[in-house]
Coordinates of C-alpha atoms in Angstrom, one line a residue:
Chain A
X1 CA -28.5 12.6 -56.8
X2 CA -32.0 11.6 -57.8
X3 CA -31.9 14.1 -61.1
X4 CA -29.3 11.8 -62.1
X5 CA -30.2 8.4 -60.8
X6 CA -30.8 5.4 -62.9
X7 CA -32.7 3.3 -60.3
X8 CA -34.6 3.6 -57.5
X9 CA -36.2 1.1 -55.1
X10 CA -38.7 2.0 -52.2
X11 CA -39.5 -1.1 -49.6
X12 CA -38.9 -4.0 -51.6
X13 CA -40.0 -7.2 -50.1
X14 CA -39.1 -10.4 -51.3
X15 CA -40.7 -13.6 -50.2
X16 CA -40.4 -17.2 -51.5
X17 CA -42.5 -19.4 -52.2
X18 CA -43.6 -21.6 -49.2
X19 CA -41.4 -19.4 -46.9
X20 CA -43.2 -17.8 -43.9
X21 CA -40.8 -15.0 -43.4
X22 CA -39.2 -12.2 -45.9
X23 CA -36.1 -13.0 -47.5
X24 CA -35.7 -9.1 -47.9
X25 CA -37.8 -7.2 -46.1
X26 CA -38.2 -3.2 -47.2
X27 CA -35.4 -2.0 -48.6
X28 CA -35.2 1.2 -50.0
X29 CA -31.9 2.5 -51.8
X30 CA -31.5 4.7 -55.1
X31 CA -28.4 4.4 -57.5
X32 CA -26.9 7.3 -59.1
X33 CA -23.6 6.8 -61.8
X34 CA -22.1 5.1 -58.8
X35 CA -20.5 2.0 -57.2
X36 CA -22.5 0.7 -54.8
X37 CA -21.6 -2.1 -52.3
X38 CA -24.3 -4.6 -50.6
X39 CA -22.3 -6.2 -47.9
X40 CA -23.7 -9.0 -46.0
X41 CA -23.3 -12.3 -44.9
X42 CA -24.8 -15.8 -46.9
X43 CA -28.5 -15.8 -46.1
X44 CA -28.7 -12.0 -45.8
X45 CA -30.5 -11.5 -49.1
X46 CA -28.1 -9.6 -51.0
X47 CA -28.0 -11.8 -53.7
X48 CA -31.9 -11.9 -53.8
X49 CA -31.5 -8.1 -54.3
X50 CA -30.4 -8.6 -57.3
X51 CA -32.2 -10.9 -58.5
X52 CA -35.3 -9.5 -58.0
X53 CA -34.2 -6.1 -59.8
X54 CA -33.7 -8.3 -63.1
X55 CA -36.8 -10.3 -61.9
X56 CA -34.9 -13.6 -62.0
X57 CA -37.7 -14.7 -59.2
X58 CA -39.9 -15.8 -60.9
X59 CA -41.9 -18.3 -58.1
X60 CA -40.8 -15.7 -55.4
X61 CA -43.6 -13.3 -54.2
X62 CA -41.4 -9.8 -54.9
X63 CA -44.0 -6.3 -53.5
X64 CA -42.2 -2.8 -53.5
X65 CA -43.8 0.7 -53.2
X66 CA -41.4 1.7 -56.1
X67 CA -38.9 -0.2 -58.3
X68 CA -37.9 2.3 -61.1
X69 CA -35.1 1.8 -63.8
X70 CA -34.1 4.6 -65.6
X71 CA -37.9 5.8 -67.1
X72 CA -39.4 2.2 -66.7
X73 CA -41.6 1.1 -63.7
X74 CA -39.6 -2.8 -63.3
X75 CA -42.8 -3.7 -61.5
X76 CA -45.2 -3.5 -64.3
X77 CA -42.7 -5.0 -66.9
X78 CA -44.2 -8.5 -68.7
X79 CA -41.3 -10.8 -69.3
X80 CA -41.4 -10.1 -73.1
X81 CA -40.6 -6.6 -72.5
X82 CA -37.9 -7.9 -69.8
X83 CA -36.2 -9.6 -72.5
X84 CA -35.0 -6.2 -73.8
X85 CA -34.1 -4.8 -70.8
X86 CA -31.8 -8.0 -69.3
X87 CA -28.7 -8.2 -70.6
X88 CA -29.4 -5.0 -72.7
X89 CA -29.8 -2.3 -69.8
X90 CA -28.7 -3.8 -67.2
X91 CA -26.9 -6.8 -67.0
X92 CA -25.5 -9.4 -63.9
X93 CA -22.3 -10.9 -63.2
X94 CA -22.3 -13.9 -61.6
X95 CA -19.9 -15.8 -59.2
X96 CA -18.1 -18.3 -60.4
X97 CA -17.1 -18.5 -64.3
X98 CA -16.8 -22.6 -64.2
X99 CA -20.6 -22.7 -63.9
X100 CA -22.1 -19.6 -65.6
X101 CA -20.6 -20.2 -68.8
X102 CA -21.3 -22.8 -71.4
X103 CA -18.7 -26.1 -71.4
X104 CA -19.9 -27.0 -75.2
X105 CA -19.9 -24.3 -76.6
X106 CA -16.5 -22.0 -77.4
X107 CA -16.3 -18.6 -75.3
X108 CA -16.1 -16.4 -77.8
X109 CA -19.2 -17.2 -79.4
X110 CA -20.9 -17.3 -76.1
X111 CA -19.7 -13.6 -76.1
X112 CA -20.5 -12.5 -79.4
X113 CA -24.3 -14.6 -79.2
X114 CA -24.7 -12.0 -76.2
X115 CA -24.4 -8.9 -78.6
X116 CA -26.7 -10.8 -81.9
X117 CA -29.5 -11.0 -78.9
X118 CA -29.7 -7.4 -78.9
X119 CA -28.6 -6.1 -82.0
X120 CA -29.2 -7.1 -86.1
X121 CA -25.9 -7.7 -87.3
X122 CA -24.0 -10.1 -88.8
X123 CA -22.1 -12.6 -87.3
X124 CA -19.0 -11.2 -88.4
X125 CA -20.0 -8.1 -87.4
X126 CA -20.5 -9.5 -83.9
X127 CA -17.5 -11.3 -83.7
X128 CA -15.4 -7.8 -84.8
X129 CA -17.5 -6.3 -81.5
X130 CA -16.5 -8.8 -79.5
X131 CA -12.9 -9.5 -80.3
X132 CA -12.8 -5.8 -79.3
X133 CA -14.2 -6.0 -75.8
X134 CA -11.8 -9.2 -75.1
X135 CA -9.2 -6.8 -76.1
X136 CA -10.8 -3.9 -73.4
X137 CA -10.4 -6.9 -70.5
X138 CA -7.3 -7.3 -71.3
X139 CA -6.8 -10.7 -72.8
X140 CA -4.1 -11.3 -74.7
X141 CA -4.6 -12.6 -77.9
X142 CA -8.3 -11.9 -78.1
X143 CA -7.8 -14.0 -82.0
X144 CA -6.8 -17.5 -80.4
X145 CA -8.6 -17.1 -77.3
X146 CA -12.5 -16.8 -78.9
X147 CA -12.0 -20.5 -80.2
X148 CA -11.3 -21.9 -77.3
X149 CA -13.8 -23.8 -74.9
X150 CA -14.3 -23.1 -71.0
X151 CA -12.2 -25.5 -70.0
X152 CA -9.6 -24.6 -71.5
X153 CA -9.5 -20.9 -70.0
X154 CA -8.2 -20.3 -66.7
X155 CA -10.9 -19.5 -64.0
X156 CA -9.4 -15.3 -63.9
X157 CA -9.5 -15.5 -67.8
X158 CA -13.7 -16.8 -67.5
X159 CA -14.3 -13.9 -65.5
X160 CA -13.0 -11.5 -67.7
X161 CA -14.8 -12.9 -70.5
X162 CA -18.5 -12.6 -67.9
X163 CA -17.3 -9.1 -68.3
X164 CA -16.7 -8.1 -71.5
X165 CA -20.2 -10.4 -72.2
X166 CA -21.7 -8.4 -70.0
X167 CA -21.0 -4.9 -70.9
X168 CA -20.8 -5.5 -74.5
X169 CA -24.1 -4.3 -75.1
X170 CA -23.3 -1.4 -73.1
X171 CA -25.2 -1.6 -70.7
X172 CA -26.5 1.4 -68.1
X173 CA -26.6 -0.6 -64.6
X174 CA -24.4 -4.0 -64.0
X175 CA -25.2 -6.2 -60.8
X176 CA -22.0 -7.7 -60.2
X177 CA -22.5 -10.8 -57.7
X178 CA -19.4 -11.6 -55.9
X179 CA -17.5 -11.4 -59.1
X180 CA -14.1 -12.2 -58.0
X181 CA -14.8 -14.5 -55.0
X182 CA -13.8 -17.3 -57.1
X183 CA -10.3 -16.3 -57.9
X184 CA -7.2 -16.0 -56.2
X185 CA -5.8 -12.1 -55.0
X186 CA -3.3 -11.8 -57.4
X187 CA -6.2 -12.0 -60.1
X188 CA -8.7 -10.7 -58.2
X189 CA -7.0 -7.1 -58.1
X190 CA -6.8 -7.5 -61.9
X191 CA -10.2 -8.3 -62.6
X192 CA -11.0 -5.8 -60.6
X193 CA -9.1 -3.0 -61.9
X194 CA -10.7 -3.7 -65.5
X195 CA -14.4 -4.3 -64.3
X196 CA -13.7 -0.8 -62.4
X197 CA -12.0 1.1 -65.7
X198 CA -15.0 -0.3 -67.8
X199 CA -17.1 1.2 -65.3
X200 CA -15.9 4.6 -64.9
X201 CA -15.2 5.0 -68.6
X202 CA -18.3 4.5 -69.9
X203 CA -20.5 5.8 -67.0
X204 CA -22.2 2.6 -65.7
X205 CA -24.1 2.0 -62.6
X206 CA -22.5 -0.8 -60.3
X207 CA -24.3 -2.4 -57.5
X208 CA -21.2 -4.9 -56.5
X209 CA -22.9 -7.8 -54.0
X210 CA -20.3 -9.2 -51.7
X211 CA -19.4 -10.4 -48.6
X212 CA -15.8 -8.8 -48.6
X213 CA -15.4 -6.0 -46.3
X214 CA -12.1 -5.4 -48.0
X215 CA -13.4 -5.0 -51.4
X216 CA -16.0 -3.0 -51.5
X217 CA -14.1 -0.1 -49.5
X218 CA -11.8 -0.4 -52.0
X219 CA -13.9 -0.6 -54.8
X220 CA -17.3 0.8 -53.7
X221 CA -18.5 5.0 -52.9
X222 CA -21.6 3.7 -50.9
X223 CA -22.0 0.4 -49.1
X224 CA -25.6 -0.9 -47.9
X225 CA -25.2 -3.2 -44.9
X226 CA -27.8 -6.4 -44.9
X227 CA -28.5 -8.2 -42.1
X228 CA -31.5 -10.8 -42.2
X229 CA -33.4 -9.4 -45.0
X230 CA -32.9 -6.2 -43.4
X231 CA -30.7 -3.1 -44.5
X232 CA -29.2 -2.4 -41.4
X233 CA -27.2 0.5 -42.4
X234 CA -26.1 2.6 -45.3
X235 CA -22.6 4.7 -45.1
X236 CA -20.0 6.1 -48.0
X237 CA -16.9 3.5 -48.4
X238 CA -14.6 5.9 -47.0
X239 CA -16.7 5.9 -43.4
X240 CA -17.3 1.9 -42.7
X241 CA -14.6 2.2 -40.3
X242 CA -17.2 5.0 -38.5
X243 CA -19.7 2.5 -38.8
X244 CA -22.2 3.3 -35.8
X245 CA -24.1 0.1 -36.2
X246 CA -23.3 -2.9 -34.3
X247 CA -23.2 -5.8 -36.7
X248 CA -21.6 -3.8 -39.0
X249 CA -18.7 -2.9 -36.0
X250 CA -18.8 -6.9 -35.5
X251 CA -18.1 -7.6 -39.0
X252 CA -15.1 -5.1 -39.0
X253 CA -13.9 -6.8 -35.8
X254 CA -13.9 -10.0 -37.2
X255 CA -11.9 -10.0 -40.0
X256 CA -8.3 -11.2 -39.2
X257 CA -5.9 -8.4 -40.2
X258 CA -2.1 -8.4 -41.6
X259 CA 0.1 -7.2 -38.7
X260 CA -3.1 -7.4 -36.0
X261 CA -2.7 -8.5 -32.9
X262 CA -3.1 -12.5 -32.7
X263 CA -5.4 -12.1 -30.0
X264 CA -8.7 -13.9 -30.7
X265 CA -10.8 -12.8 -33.2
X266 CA -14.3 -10.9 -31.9
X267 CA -17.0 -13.0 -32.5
X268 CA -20.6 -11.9 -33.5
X269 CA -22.6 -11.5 -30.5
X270 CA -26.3 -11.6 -32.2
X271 CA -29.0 -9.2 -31.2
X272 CA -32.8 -9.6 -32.1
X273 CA -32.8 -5.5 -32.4
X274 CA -30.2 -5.7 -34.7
X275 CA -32.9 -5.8 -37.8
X276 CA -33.1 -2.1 -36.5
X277 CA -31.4 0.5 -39.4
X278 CA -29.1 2.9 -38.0
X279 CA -30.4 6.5 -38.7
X280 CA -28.4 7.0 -42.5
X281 CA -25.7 9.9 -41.9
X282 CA -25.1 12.8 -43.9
Chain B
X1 CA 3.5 -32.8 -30.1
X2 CA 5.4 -34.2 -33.2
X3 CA 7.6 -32.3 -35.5
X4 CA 7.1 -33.0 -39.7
X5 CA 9.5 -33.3 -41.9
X6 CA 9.4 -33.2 -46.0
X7 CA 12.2 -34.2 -48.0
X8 CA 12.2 -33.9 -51.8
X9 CA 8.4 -34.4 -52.1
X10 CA 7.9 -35.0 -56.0
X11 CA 5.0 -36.5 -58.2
X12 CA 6.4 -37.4 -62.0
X13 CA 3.9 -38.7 -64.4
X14 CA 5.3 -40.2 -67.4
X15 CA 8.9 -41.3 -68.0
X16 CA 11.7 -40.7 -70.3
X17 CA 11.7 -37.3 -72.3
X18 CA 7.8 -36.9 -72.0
X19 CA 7.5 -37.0 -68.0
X20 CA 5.7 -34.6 -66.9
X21 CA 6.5 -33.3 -63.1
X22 CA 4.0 -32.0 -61.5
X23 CA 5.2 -31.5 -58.1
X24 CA 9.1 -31.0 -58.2
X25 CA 10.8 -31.5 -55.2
X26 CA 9.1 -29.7 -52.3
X27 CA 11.1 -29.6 -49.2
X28 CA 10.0 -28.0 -45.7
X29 CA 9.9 -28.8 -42.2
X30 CA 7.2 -28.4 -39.2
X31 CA 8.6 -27.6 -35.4
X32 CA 6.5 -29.9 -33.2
X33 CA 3.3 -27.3 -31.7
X34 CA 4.1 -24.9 -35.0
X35 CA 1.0 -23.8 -37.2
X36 CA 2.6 -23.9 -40.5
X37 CA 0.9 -21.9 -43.8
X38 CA 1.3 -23.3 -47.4
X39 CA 0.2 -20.5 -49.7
X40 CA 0.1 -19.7 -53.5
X41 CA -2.2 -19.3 -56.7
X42 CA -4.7 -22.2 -57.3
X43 CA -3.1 -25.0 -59.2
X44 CA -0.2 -24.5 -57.4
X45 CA 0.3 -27.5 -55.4
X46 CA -0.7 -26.4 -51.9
X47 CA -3.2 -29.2 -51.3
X48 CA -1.6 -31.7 -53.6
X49 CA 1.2 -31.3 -50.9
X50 CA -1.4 -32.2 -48.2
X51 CA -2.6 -35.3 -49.7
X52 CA 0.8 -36.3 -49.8
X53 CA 1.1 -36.3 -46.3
X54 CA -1.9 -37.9 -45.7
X55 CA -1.2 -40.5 -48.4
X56 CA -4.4 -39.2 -50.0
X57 CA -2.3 -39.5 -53.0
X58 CA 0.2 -42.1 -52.5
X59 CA 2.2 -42.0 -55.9
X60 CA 4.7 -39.1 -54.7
X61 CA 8.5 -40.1 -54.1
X62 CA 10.8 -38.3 -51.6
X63 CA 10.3 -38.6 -47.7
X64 CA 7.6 -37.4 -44.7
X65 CA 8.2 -38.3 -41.6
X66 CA 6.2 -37.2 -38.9
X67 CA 7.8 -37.4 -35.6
X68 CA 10.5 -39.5 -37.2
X69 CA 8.4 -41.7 -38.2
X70 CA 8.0 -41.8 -42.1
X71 CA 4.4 -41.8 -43.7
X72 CA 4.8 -44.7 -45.7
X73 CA 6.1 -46.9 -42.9
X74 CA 3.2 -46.6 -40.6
X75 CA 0.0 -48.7 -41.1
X76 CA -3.6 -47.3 -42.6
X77 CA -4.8 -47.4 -38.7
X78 CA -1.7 -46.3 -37.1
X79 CA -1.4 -43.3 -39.9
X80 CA -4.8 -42.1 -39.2
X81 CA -4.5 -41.4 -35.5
X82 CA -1.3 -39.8 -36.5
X83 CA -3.0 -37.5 -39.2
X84 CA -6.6 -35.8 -39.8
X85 CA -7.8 -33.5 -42.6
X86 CA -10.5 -30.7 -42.3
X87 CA -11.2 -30.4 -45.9
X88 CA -12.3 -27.5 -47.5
X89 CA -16.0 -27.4 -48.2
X90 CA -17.7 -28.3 -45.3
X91 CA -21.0 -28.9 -47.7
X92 CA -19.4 -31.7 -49.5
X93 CA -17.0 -33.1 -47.1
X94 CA -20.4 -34.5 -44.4
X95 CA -22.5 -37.3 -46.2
X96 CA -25.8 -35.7 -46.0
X97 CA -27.5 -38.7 -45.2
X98 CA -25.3 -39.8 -42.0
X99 CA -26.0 -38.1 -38.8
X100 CA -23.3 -36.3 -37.1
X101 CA -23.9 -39.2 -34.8
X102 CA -23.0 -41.7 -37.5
X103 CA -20.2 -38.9 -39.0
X104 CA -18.4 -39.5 -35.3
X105 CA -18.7 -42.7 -34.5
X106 CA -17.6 -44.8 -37.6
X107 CA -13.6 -43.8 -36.6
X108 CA -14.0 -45.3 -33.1
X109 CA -15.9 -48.1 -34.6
X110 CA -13.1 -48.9 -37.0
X111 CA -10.1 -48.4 -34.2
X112 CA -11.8 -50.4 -32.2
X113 CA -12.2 -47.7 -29.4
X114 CA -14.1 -47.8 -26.2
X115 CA -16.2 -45.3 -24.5
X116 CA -17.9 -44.4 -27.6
X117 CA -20.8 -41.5 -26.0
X118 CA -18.0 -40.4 -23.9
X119 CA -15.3 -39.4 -26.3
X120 CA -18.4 -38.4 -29.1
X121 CA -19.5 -36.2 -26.2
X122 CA -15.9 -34.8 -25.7
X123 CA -15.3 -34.1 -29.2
X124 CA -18.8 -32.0 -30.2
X125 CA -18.4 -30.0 -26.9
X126 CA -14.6 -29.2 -27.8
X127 CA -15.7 -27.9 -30.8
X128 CA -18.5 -25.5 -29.1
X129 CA -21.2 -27.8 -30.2
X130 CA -24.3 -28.5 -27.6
X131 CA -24.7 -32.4 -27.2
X132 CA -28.2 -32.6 -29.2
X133 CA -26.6 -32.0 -32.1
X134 CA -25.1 -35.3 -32.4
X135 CA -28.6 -36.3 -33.7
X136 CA -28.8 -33.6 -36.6
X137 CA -28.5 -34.2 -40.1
X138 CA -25.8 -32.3 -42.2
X139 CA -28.7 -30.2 -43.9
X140 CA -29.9 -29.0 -40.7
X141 CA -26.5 -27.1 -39.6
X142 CA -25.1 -23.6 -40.9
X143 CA -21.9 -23.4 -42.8
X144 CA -19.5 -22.9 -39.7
X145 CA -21.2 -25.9 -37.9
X146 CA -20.6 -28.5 -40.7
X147 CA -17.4 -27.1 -40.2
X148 CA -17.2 -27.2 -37.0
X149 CA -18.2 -31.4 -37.3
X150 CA -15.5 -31.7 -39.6
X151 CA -13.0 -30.6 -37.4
X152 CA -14.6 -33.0 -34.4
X153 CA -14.4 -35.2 -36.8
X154 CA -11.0 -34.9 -37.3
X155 CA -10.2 -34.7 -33.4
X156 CA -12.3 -37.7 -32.3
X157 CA -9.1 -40.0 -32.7
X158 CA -6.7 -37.6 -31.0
X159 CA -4.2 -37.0 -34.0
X160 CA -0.9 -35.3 -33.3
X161 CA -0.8 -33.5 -36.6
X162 CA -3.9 -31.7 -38.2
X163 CA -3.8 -30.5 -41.7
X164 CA -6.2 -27.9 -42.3
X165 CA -7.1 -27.6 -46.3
X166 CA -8.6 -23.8 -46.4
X167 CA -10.7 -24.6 -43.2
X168 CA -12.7 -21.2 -43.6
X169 CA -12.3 -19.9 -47.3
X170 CA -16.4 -21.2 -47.9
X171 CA -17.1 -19.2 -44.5
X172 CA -18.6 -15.6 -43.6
X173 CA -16.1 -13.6 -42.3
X174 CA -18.1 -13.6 -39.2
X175 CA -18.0 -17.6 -39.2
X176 CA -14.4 -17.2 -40.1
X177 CA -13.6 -16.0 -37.0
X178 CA -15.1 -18.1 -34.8
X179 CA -13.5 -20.9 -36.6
X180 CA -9.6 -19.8 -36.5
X181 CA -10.4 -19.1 -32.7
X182 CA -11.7 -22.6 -32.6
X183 CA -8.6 -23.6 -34.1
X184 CA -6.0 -21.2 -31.8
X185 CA -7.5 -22.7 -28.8
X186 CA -7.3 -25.9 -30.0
X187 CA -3.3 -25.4 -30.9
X188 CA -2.8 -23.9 -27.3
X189 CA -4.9 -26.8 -25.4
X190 CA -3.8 -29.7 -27.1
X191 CA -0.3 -28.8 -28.9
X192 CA -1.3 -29.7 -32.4
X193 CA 1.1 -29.2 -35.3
X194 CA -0.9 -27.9 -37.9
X195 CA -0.5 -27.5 -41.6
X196 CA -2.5 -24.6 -43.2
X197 CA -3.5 -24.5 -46.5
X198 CA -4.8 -21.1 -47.5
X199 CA -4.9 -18.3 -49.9
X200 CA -5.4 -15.1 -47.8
X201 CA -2.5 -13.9 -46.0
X202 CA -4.6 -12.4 -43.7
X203 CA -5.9 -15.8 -42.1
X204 CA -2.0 -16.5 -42.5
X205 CA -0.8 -13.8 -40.9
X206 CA -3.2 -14.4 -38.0
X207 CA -2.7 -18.1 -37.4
X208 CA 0.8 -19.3 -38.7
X209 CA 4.2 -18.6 -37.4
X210 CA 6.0 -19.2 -40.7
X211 CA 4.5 -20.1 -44.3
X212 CA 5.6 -21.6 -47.3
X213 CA 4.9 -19.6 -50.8
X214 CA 4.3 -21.9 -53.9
X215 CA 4.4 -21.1 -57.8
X216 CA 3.8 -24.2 -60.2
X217 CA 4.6 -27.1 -57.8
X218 CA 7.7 -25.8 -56.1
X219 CA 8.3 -23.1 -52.7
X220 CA 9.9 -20.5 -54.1
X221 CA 10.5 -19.2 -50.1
X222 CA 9.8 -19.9 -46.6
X223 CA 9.0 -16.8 -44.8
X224 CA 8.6 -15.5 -41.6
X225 CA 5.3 -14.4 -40.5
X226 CA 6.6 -10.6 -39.9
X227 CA 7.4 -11.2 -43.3
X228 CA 4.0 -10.4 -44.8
X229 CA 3.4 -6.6 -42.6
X230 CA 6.9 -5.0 -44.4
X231 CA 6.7 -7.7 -47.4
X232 CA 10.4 -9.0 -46.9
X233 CA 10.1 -11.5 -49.9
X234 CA 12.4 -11.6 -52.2
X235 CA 11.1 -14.2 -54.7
X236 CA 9.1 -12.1 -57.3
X237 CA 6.3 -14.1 -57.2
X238 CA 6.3 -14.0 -53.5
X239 CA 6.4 -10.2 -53.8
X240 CA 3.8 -9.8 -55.6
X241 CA 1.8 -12.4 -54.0
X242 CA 2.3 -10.0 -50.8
X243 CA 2.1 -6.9 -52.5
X244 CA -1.5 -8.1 -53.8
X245 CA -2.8 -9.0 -50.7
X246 CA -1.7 -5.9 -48.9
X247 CA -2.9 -3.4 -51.7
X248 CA -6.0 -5.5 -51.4
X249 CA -6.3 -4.8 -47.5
X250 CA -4.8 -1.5 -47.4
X251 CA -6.1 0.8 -49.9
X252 CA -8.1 3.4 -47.9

């Protein structure tokens, strides 16, 4: 794995500013051509994760032994030469389309303004790229759609246009933050299904931040349990119902099932050792 | 325990040629002690139907009675210790400047009740609360407590019907959990009829006895709950409402 990886983080620490404990506190993970899941619940740092690989923090006090994209030491970057890699290399999706996209401004030229950042072209030239990648996510009528404004778009619809904004400049890592929590099931699985085809196709990194059990074993190889700042655990999809440790047992427990038993749910039972990582298995 | 009853719930905007109907005759009914699910796509209705009850939204024709009693019959005080609503978002549905204190005690105050500390006391303790935090601020409680005000919130003036608009959906699953237990207990305890608002048949599955699937205003069909394990729809949209959520779940 590590010939091939595109990133890899030893003991990242993240603090904010005027905080007294670690938001994250060392966590160490490498990323191959893979999707990988960071399960956990609000308040776990997950999110912060994230942000700290794009260095979004910018107030927050971020320390790690290692933080390596591709060739490029992220730690030593100046926010100049961050400018190339955001959105470029490696690129975020973010939660809820209603308030990540622009209301005055129509959505297809919020698309194509993502690809003129990055490359010298002309606008038409631009819009050609992106009427092309509103056709990979599916939307019909890419042609009538681009004029439209964010209202006007249906909240599935918004995400699929984060998407195609955010691999248009074909990027080599994507940090997807709860990208579908914001949509109903129906939509999700669609969503899904074309974030995960772009994926595969053209060989992308995917570090998919949730709190949904459900989707990232269905979506995920590898899953990183947080808990408190702290990665608790680390297993392959397939395995989180062998999960040894105990919040991530709890979690499982939890989560109402179709056809369960209407028993009451298990509840979380918190532990102070519970910041303790499981030894990683094979 | 009270049974509800909806007749030909409908909301028309407009007349003539140009009206628009927006809710087009909804019809279902509630056995007295039943948990009761209302799913379906956003924009489809499921809340508007629950403001309805609550007269939330008061322009609606057709008839809800609860108990026999229709809606529009009873009085503003009378209706309100008929009804409560847990809303949604626990983060915007607490005024962030009232205490849970305040939050509690401004329904007795306005029905006139006695015994104020006592029932305030009751209520935050049925909920799993400890007594000191009647003194907190919304800002200084977790996701699942706010929620967990909201619904003493909603008990404090002993309702008979409890409508329940995605109680958990802005919830950990871990928080989730300690919530619909809340809410079972509750249910077996008091023998509320409640109405359940959500989008994952999971929750639905777990909670309600029977749900109510809606498309674009209307039920397309009232299933059972073993309806949702062998997906026994037979509405397509239903079906592939199902079919979404178990492809979602299964899938290993």
């Amino acid at each position: 794995m590590s010939a091939t990886s595109i990133l890899d983080v030893r003991n990242l620490s993240v603090r904010y500013n005027g905080t007294t404990c670690d938001a994250v506190k060392d966590v160490s993970f490498t990323l191959g051509r893979e999707r990988l899941g960071i399960v956990g619940e609000s308040g776990s740092g997950k999110s912060t994760i994230g942000r700290a690989l794009l260095k979004l923090l910018p107030t927050a006090k971020v320390i790690a032994d290692k933080m390596r994209f591709e060739e490029l030491d992220l730690l030593s970057l100046s926010e100049r030469q961050m400018l190339d890699v955001r959105g470029k290399r490696m690129s975020m999706i973010l939660q809820d389309p209603k308030f990540s996209l622009n209301p005055i401004q129509r959505v297809g030229h919020q698309v194509a303004e993502a690809y003129r950042r990055h490359f010298r072209c002309t606008k038409a030239e631009a819009r050609e790229k992106a009427l092309a990648m509103l056709d990979a996510v599916k939307i019909n009528d890419p042609m009538r759609v681009y004029d439209l404004y964010p209202h006007e778009i249906s909240g599935g619809m918004g995400q699929r246009f984060m998407i195609a904004m955010m691999l248009l400049a074909d990027p080599d890592l994507v940090i997807a933050d709860e990208p579908t929590s914001a949509l109903d099931v129906t939509v999700r699985l669609q969503v899904l299904d074309i974030l995960d085809g772009l994926v595969r196709e053209r060989g992308i990194g995917l570090i998919m931040i949730s709190h949904d059990l459900n989707l990232v074993r269905n979506f995920c190889d590898r899953v990183l349990i947080m808990y408190s700042g702290h990665m608790v655990e680390s297993l392959a999809a397939r395995e989180l119902d062998n999960a040894r440790h105990p919040y991530t047992r709890g979690l499982l427990a939890a989560q109402p099932r179709i056809g369960g038993s209407r028993k009451p749910l298990a509840v979380l039972d918190r532990k102070d050792d519970w910041i303790n990582a499981v030894e990683p298995t094979a | 325990m009270k049974r509800v009853d909806i007749r030909n719930l409908s909301i028309t905007f407009g007349t003539g040629p140009a009206a628009a109907r927006v809710l087009p005759d909804v019809s279902f009914s509630v056995e007295a002690g039943e948990c009761f699910g209302l799913v379906g796509e956003s924009g489809s209705g499921k809340s508007t139907v629950l403001r309805c009850i609550s007269m939330l939204t008061d322009i609606w024709s057709g008839k809800v009675t609860i108990g026999g009693t229709n809606v529009r019959d009873l009085a503003p005080l009378a209706r309100s210790r008929e009804i409560q609503m847990v809303f949604q978002d626990p983060y915007g549905s607490l005024h962030p400047r009232q205490s849970v204190r305040t939050v509690l005690s401004e329904p007795l105050k306005i029905h006139k009740l006695g015994d104020r500390e006592a029932r305030m006391s009751k209520a935050i303790t049925d909920v799993g609360l400890p007594l000191s935090f009647l003194d907190r601020f919304p800002h200084q409680l977790s996701g699942g407590q706010r929620q967990r005000v909201a619904i003493a919130r909603a008990l404090i003036l002993e309702p008979t019907v409890l409508l329940l608009d995605e109680p958990t959906s802005a919830l950990d699953v871990s928080v989730q959990a300690e919530i619909l237990n809340l809410l079972q207990k509750l249910r077996e305890d008091r023998g509320f009829t409640y109405v359940m608002v959500s989008h994952d048949l999971a929750v639905v599955d777990h909670m309600c006895a029977r749900f109510a699937v809606m498309q674009h205003g209307e039920v397309t069909e009232i299933l059972p709950r073993e309806a949702i394990s062998g997906n026994g729809a037979t509405h397509p949209y239903a079906r592939e409402l199902i079919a979404a959520s178990l492809a979602y779940e299964r899938a290993l």
